[in-house]
Short mmCIF file of C-alpha atoms in Angstrom, two decimals:
data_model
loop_
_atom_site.label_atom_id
_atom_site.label_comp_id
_atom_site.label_asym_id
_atom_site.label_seq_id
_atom_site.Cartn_x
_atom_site.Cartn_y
_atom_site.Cartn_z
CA UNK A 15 -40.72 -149.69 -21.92
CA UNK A 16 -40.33 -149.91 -18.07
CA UNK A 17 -40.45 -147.36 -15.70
CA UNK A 18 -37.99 -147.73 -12.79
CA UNK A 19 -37.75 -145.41 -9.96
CA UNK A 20 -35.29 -145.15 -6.74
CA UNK A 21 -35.63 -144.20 -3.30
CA UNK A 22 -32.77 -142.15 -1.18
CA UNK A 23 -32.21 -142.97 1.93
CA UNK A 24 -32.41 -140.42 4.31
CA UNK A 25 -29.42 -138.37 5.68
CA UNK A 26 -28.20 -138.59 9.58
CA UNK A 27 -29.54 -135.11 10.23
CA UNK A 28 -33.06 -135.69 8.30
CA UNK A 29 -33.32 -138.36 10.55
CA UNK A 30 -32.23 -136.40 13.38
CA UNK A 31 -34.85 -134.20 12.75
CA UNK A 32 -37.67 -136.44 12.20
CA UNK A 33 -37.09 -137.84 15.60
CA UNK A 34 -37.19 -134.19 17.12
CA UNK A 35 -40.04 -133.57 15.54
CA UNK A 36 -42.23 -136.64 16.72
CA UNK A 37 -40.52 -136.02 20.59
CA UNK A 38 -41.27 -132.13 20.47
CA UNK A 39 -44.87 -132.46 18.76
CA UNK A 40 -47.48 -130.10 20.37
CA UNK A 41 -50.43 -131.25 21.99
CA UNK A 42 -53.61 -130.25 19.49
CA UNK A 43 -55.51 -128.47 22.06
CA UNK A 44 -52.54 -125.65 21.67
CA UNK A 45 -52.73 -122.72 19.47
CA UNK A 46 -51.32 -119.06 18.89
CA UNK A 47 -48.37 -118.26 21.96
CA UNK A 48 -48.70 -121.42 23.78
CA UNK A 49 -48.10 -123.49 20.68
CA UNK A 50 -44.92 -122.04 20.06
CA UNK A 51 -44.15 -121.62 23.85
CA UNK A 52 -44.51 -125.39 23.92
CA UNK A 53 -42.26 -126.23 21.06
CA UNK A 54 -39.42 -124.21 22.52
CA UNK A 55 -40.08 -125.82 26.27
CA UNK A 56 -40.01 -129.13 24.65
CA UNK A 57 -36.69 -128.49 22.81
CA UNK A 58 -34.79 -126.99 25.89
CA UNK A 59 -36.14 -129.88 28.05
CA UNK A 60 -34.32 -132.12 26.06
CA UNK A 61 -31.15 -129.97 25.86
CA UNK A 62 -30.94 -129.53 29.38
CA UNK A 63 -31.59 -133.48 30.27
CA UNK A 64 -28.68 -134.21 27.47
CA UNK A 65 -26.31 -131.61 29.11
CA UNK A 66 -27.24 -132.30 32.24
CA UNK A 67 -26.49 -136.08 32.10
CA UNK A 68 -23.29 -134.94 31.10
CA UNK A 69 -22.53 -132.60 33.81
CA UNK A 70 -23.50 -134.89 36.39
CA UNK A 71 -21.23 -137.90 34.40
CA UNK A 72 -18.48 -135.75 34.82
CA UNK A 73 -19.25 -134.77 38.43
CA UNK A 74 -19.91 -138.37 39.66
CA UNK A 75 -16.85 -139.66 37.02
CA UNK A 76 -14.27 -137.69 38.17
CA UNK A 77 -14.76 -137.89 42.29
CA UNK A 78 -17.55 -140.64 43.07
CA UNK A 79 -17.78 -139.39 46.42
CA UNK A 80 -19.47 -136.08 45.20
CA UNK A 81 -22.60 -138.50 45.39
CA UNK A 82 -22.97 -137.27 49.28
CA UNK A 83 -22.97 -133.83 48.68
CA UNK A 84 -25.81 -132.15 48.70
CA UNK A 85 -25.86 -130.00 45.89
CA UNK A 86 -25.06 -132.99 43.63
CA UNK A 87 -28.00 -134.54 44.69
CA UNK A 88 -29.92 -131.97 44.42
CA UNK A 89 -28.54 -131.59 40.68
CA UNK A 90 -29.25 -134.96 40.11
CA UNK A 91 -33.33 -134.71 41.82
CA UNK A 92 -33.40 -131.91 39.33
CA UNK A 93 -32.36 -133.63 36.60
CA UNK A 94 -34.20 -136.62 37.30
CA UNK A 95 -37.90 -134.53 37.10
CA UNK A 96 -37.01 -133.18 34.05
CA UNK A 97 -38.94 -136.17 32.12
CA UNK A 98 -42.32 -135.59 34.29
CA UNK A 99 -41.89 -131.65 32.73
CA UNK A 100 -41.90 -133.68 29.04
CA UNK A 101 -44.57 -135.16 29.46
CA UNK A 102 -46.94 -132.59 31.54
CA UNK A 103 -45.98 -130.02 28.24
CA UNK A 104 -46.65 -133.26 25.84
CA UNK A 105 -50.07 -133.42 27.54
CA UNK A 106 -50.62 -129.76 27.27
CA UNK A 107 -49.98 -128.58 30.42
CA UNK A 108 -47.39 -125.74 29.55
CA UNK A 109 -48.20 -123.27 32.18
CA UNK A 110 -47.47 -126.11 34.69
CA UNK A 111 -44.41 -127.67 32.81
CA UNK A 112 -42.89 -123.75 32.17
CA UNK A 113 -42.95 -123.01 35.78
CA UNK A 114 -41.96 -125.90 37.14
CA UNK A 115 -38.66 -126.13 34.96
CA UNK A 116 -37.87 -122.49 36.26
CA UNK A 117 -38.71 -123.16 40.03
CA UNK A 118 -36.64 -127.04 40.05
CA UNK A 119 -33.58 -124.71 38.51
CA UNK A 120 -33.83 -122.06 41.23
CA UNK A 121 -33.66 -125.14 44.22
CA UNK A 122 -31.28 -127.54 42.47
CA UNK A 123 -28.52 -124.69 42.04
CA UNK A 124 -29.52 -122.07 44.83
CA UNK A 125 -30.51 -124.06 47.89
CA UNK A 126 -28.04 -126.29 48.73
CA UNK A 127 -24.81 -124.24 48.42
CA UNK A 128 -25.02 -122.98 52.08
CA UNK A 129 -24.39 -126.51 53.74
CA UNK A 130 -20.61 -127.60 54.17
CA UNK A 131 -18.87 -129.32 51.40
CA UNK A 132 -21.32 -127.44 48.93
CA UNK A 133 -19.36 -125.14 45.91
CA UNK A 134 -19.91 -121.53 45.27
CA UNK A 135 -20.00 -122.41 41.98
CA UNK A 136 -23.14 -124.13 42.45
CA UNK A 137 -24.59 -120.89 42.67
CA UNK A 138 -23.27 -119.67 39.38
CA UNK A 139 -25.74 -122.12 37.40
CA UNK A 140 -28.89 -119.90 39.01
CA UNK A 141 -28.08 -117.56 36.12
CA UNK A 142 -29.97 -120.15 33.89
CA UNK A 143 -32.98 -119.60 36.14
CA UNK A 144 -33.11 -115.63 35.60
CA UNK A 145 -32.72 -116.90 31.81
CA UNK A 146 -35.69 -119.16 31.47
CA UNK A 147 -37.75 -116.77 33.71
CA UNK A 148 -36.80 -114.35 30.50
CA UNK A 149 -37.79 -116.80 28.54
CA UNK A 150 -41.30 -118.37 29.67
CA UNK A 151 -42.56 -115.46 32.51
CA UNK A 152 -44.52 -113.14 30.49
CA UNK A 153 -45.34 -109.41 32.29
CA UNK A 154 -43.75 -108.42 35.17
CA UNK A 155 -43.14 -112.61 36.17
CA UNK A 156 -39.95 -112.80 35.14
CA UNK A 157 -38.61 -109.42 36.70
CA UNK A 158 -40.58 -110.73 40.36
CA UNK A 159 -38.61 -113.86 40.10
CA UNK A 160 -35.22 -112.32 39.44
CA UNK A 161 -35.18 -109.90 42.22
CA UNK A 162 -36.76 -112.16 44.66
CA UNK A 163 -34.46 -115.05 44.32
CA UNK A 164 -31.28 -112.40 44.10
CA UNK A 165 -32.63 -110.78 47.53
CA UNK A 166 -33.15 -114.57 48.81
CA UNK A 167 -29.45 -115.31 47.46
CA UNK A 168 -28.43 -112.26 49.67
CA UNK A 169 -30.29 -112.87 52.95
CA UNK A 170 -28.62 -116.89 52.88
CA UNK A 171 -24.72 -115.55 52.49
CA UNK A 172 -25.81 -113.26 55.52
CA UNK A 173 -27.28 -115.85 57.73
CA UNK A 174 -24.50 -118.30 56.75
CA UNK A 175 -21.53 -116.03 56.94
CA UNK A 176 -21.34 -116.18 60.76
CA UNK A 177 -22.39 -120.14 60.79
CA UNK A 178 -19.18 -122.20 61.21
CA UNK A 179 -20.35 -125.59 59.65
CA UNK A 180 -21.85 -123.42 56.48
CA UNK A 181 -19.53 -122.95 53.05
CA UNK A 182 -19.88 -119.60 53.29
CA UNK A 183 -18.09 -119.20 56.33
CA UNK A 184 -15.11 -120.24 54.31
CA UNK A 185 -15.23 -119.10 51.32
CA UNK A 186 -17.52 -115.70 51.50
CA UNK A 187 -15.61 -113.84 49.31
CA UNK A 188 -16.53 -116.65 46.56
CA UNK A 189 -20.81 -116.30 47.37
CA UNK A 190 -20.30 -112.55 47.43
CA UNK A 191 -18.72 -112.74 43.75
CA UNK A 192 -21.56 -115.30 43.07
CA UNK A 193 -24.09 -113.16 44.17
CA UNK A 194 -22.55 -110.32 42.73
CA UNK A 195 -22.27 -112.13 39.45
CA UNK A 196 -25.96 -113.14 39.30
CA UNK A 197 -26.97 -109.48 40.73
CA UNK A 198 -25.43 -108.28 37.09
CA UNK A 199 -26.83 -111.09 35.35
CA UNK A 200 -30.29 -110.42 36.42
CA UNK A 201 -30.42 -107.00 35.45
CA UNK A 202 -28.97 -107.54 31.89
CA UNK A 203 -31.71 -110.49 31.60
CA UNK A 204 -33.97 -107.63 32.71
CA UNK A 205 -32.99 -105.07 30.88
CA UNK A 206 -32.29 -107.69 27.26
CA UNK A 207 -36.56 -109.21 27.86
CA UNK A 208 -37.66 -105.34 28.61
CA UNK A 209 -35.82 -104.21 25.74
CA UNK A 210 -36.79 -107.27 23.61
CA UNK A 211 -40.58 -106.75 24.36
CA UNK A 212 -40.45 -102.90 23.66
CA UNK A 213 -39.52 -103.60 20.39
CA UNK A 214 -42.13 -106.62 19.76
CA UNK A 215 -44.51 -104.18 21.33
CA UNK A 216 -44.12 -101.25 18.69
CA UNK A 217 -43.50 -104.11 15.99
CA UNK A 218 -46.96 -105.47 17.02
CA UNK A 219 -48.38 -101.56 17.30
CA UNK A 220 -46.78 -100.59 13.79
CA UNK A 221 -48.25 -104.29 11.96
CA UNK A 222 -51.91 -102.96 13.90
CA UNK A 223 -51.55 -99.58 12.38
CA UNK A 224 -50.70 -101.55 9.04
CA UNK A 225 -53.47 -103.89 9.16
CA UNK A 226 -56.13 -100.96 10.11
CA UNK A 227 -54.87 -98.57 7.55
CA UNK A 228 -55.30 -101.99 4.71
CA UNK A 229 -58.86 -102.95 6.07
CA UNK A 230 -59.83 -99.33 5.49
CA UNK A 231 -58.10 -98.99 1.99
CA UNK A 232 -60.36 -102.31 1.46
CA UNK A 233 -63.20 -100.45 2.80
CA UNK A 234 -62.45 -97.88 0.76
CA UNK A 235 -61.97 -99.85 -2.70
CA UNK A 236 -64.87 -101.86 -1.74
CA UNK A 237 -66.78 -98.72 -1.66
CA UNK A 238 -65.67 -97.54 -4.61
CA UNK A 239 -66.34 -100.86 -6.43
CA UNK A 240 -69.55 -100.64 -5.12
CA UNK A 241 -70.17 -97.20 -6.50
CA UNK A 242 -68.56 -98.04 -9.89
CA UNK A 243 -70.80 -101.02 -9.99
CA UNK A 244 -73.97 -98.85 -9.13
CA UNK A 245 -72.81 -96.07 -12.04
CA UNK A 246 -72.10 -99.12 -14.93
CA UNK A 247 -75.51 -100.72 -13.58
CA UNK A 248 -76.99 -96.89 -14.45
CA UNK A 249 -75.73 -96.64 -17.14
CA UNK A 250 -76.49 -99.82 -18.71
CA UNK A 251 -79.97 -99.05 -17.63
CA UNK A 252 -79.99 -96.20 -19.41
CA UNK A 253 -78.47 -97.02 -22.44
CA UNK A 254 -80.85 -100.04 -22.89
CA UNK A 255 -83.87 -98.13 -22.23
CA UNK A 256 -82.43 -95.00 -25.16
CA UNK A 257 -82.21 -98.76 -27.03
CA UNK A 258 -85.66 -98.78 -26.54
CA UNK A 259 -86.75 -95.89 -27.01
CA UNK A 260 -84.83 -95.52 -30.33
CA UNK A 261 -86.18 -99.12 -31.44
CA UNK A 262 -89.70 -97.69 -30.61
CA UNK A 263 -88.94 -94.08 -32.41
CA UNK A 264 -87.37 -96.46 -35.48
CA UNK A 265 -91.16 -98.43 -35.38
CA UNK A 266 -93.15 -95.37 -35.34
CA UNK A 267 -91.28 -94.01 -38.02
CA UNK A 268 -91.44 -97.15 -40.39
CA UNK A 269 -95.17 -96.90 -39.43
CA UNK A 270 -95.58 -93.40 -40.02
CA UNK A 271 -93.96 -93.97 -43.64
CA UNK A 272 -95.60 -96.82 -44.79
CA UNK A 273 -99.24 -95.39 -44.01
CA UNK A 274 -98.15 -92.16 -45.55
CA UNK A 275 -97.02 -94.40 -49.09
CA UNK A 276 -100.22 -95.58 -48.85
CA UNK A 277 -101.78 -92.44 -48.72
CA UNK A 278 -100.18 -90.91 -51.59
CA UNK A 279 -100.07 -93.79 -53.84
CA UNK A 280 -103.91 -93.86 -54.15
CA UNK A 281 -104.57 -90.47 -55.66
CA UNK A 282 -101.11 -90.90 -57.45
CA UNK A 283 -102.10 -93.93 -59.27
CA UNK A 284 -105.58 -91.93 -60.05
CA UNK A 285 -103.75 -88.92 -61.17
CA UNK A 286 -101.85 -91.50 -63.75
CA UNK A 287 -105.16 -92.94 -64.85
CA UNK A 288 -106.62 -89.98 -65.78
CA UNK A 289 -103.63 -88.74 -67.23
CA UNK A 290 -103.39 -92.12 -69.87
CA UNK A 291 -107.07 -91.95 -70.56
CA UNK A 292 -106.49 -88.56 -71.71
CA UNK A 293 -103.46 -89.56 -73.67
CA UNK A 294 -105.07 -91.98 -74.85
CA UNK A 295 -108.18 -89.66 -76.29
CA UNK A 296 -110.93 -91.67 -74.22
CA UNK A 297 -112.02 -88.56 -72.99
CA UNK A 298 -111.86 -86.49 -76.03
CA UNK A 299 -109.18 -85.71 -79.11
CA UNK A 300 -106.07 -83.87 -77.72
CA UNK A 301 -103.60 -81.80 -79.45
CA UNK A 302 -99.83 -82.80 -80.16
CA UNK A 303 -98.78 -80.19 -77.33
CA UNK A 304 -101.23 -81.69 -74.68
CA UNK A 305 -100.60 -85.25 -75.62
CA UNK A 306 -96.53 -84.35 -74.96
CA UNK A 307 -97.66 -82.83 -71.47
CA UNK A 308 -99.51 -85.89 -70.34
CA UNK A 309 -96.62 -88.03 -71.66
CA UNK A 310 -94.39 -85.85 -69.14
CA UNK A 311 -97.04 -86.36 -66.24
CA UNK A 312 -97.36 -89.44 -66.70
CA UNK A 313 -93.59 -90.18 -66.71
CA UNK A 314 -93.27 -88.30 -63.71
CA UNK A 315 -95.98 -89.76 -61.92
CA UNK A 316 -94.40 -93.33 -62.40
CA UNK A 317 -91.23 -91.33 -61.00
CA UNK A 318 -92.69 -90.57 -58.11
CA UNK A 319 -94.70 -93.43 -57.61
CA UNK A 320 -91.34 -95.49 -57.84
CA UNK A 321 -90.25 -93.25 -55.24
CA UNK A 322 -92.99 -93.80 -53.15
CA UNK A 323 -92.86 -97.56 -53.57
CA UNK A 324 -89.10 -97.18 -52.63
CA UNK A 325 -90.16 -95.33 -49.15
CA UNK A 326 -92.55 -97.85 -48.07
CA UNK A 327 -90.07 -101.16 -49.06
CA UNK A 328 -87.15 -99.67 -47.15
CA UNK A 329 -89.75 -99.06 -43.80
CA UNK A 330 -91.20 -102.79 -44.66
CA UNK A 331 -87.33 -103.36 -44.54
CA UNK A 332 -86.90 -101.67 -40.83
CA UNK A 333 -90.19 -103.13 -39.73
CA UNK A 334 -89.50 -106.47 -40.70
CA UNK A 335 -92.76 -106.63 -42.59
CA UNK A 336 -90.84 -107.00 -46.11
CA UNK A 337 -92.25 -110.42 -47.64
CA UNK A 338 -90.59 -112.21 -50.51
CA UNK A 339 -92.79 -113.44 -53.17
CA UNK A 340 -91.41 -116.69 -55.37
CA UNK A 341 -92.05 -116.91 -58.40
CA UNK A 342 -91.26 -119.77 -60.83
CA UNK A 343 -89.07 -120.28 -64.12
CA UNK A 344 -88.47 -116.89 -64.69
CA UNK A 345 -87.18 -116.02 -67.88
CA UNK A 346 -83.99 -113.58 -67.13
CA UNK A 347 -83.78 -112.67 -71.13
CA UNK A 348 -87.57 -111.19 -71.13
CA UNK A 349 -86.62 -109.50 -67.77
CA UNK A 350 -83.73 -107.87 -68.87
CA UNK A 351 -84.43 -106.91 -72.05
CA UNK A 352 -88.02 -105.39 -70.82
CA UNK A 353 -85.65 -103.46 -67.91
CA UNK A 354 -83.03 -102.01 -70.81
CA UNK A 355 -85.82 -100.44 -72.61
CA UNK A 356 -86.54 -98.62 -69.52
CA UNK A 357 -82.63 -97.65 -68.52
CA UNK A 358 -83.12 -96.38 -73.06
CA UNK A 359 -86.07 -94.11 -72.11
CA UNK A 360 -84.02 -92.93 -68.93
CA UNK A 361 -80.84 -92.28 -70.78
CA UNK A 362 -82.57 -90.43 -73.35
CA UNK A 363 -80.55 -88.19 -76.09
CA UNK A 364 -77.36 -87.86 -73.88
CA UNK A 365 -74.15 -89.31 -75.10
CA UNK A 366 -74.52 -92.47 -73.08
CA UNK A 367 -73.59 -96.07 -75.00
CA UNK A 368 -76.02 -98.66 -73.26
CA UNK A 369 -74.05 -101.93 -73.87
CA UNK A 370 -75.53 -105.08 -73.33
CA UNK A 371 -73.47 -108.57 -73.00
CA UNK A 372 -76.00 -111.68 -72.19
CA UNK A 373 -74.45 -114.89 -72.30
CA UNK A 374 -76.78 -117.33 -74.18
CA UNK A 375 -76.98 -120.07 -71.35
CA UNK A 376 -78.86 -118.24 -68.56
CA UNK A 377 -80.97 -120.48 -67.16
CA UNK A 378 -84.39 -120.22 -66.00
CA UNK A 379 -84.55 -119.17 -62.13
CA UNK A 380 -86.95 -119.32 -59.19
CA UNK A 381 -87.28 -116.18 -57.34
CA UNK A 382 -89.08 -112.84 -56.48
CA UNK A 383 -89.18 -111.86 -60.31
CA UNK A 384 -90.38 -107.93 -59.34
CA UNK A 385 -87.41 -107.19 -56.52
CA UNK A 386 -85.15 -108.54 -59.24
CA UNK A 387 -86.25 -106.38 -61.41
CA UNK A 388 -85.72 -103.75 -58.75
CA UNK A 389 -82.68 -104.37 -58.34
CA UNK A 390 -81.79 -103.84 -61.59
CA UNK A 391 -83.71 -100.65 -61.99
CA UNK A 392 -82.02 -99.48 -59.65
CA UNK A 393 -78.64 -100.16 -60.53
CA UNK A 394 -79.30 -99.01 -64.19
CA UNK A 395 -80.90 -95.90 -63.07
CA UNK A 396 -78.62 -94.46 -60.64
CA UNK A 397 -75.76 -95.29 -63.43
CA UNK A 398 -78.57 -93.29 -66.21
CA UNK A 399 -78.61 -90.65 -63.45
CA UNK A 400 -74.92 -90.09 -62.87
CA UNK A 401 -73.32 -90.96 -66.38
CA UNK A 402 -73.41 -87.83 -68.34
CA UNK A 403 -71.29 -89.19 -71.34
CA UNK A 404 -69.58 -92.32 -71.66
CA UNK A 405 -71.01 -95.71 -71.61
CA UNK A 406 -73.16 -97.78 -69.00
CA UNK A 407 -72.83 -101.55 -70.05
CA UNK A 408 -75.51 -104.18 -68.16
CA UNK A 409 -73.52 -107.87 -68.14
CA UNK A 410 -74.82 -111.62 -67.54
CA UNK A 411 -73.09 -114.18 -67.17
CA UNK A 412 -73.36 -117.83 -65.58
CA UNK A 413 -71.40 -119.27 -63.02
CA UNK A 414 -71.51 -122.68 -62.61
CA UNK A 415 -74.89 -123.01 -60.51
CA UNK A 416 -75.55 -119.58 -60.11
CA UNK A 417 -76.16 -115.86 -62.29
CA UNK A 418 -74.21 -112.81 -61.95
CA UNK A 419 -75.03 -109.52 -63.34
CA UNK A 420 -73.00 -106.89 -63.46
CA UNK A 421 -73.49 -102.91 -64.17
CA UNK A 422 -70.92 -100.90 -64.85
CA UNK A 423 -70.66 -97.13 -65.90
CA UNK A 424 -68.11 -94.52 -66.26
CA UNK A 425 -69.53 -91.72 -64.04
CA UNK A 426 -67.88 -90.38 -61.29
CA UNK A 427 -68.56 -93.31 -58.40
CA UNK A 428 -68.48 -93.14 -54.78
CA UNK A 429 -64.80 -91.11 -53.25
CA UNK A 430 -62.95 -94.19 -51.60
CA UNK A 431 -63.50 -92.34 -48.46
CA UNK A 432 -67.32 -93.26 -48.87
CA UNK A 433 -67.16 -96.65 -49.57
CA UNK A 434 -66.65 -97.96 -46.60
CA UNK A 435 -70.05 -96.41 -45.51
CA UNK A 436 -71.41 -98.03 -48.46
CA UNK A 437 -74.01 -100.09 -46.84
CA UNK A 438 -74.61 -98.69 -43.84
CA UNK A 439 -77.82 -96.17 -43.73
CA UNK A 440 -78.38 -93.36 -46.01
#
């Protein structure tokens, strides 16, 4: 597979452009208001030179002998400078170039009309003047310029209208229109730039009042961020140090328990002692009545001592003291069958079937052989507890590599509600 790809060539006008753009480039020393003054004093430059080759082609083409004239030539000096502007804003130099280009307008078109042979309408083209003082005179420049060169306008057709060998001896009805005309130009130019600049001016107040009132909603957010930052810091502070506190309450506790199971199994596992020696007649015959009340105390006792035991495995448990003890080839039939007789004694004479189902092939196990049997204690007797007629059935069964019991009873369960609470703490 190839890839092929194809160039356009490039239209007349995105040519066009791309040579306007290299001529009117801005010096790099520009920025801001000069920059762009620059851009548009490079692009008028080059308008006037293009126009103004034409007018004077036209001029020159139509009656060669306008060449003598004054105001021709002084069209044509005019025209001619307009290059050194180019390249003075090129450079940089806009002030200069700006200033220049307004001042070369004002003498090519307004100076040389009084002389004989010169055109009133020579003095019609000072209107561009008052409109690139507009333009490039910033302040009060541009308004200085207009009325000075409109009052010099005026004192010239009064000198000259008595002076024989000056144009406006013959045609002063012409310069006073002229004059007239660039009187009303001036003050539209006037009152267009003041009117122009008003509005920039309370478009430049309104985007300050804009900008202020979003750098203080910043300050404000940034403040409240701040503050929002300081409250979740707080809080997470004190939410890891009720952590603590609560792990060390939680520590205490487990302590507090397992000392106290210690306690109270000592004299427990005295009190059961005693209470089999007696049973037992070491101590002396006893009747049938007394040896049926140590049976009872002695039952209870290993109750309550399986309580206790209980207590101090779940704070072992919380502690993470709990230790698992491995024992090997444990023989699950002997186990069970030793933990059934006990769930028999526990069920006792209430209408409870114990059913047992062992499947034959249990295997011999590795493990801690007294949690086991825990485990199934406790399953067994909270089924015994519960079960108040019915059946409890104790199931074994292998499964593939591993052994799953299973104790099921018909007493009344956990509600549904409950169960998903089923292993979390009691």
């Amino acid at each position: 597979m190839s890839n092929t790809s194809s160039l356009q060539a490039p239209t007349l006008r995105g040519q066009i452009q791309a040579i306007l753009a290299r001529i009117e480039r801005i010096h790099p020393s520009l920025s801001g208001e000069d920059a762009i003054t620059s851009g548009l004093l490079a692009r008028m430059l080059l308008v006037s030179f293009a126009v103004g080759a034409l007018l004077i082609g036209i001029i020159l083409g139509s009656s060669p002998d306008q060449i003598r004239i004054l105001d021709t030539q002084m069209i044509l000096i005019g025209w001619l400078t307009l290059p050194l502007y180019f390249v003075l804003n090129r450079r940089g130099h806009v002030h200069v170039a700006r200033i220049a280009y307004v001042v070369t307008t004002i003498i090519a078109f307004a100076v040389p009309t009084y002389v004989d042979g010169a055109s009133a309408s020579s003095l019609g083209f000072t209107a561009i003047s008052f409109l690139l003082a507009g333009i490039f005179f910033s302040g009060n420049g541009f308004i200085v310029t207009i009325v000075l060169t409109s009052l010099w306008i005026g004192l010239m057709i009064l000198i000259n209208q008595a002076n024989p060998a000056s144009a406006v001896y013959t045609a002063l009805v012409n310069y006073l229109a002229s004059w007239s005309f660039l009187i009303l130009m001036g003050a539209l130019v006037i009152t267009f730039v003041s009117h122009l600049r008003s509005v920039e001016g309370r478009r430049r107040h309104e985007l300050e009042m804009a900008n202020a009132g979003l750098r203080e909603s910043e300050r404000l957010l940034e403040q409240r961020v701040d503050e929002r930052t300081r409250e979740l810091v707080a809080a997470k502070e004190e939410a890891e140090s009720a952590r603590i506190r609560a792990e060390q309450a939680d520590l205490v506790k487990s302590q507090f328990l397992a000392s106290m199971s210690h306690e109270l199994r000592t004299p427990l596992n005295s009190i059961l002692n005693f209470s089999e020696f007696l049973n037992m007649g070491v101590l002396g015959d006893v009747t049938d009545d007394q040896r049926g009340a140590l049976t009872n105390i002695t039952e209870s006792g290993n109750h309550l001592l399986a309580l206790i035991n209980d207590v101090l495995d779940i704070s072992k448990i919380q502690s993470g003291a709990l230790k698992l003890v491995t024992d090997k080839d444990i023989d699950l039939n002997k186990e069970i069958n030793s933990v059934i007789e006990t769930t028999r004694t526990l069920i006792g004479d209430h209408p409870v079937t114990l059913t047992v189902d062992i499947a034959p092939d249990l295997p011999r196990i590795d493990g801690d052989k007294r949690r086991i049997r825990q485990i199934w204690l406790n399953l067994l007797s909270n089924a015994a507890k519960f079960t108040e007629e019915g059946s409890i059935t104790f199931r074994a069964v292998r499964c593939d590599t591993e052994v799953e019991f299973t104790v099921i009873d018909t007493g009344p369960g956990i509600k549904e509600s409950e169960q998903a609470n089923l292993f979390e703490p009691f």
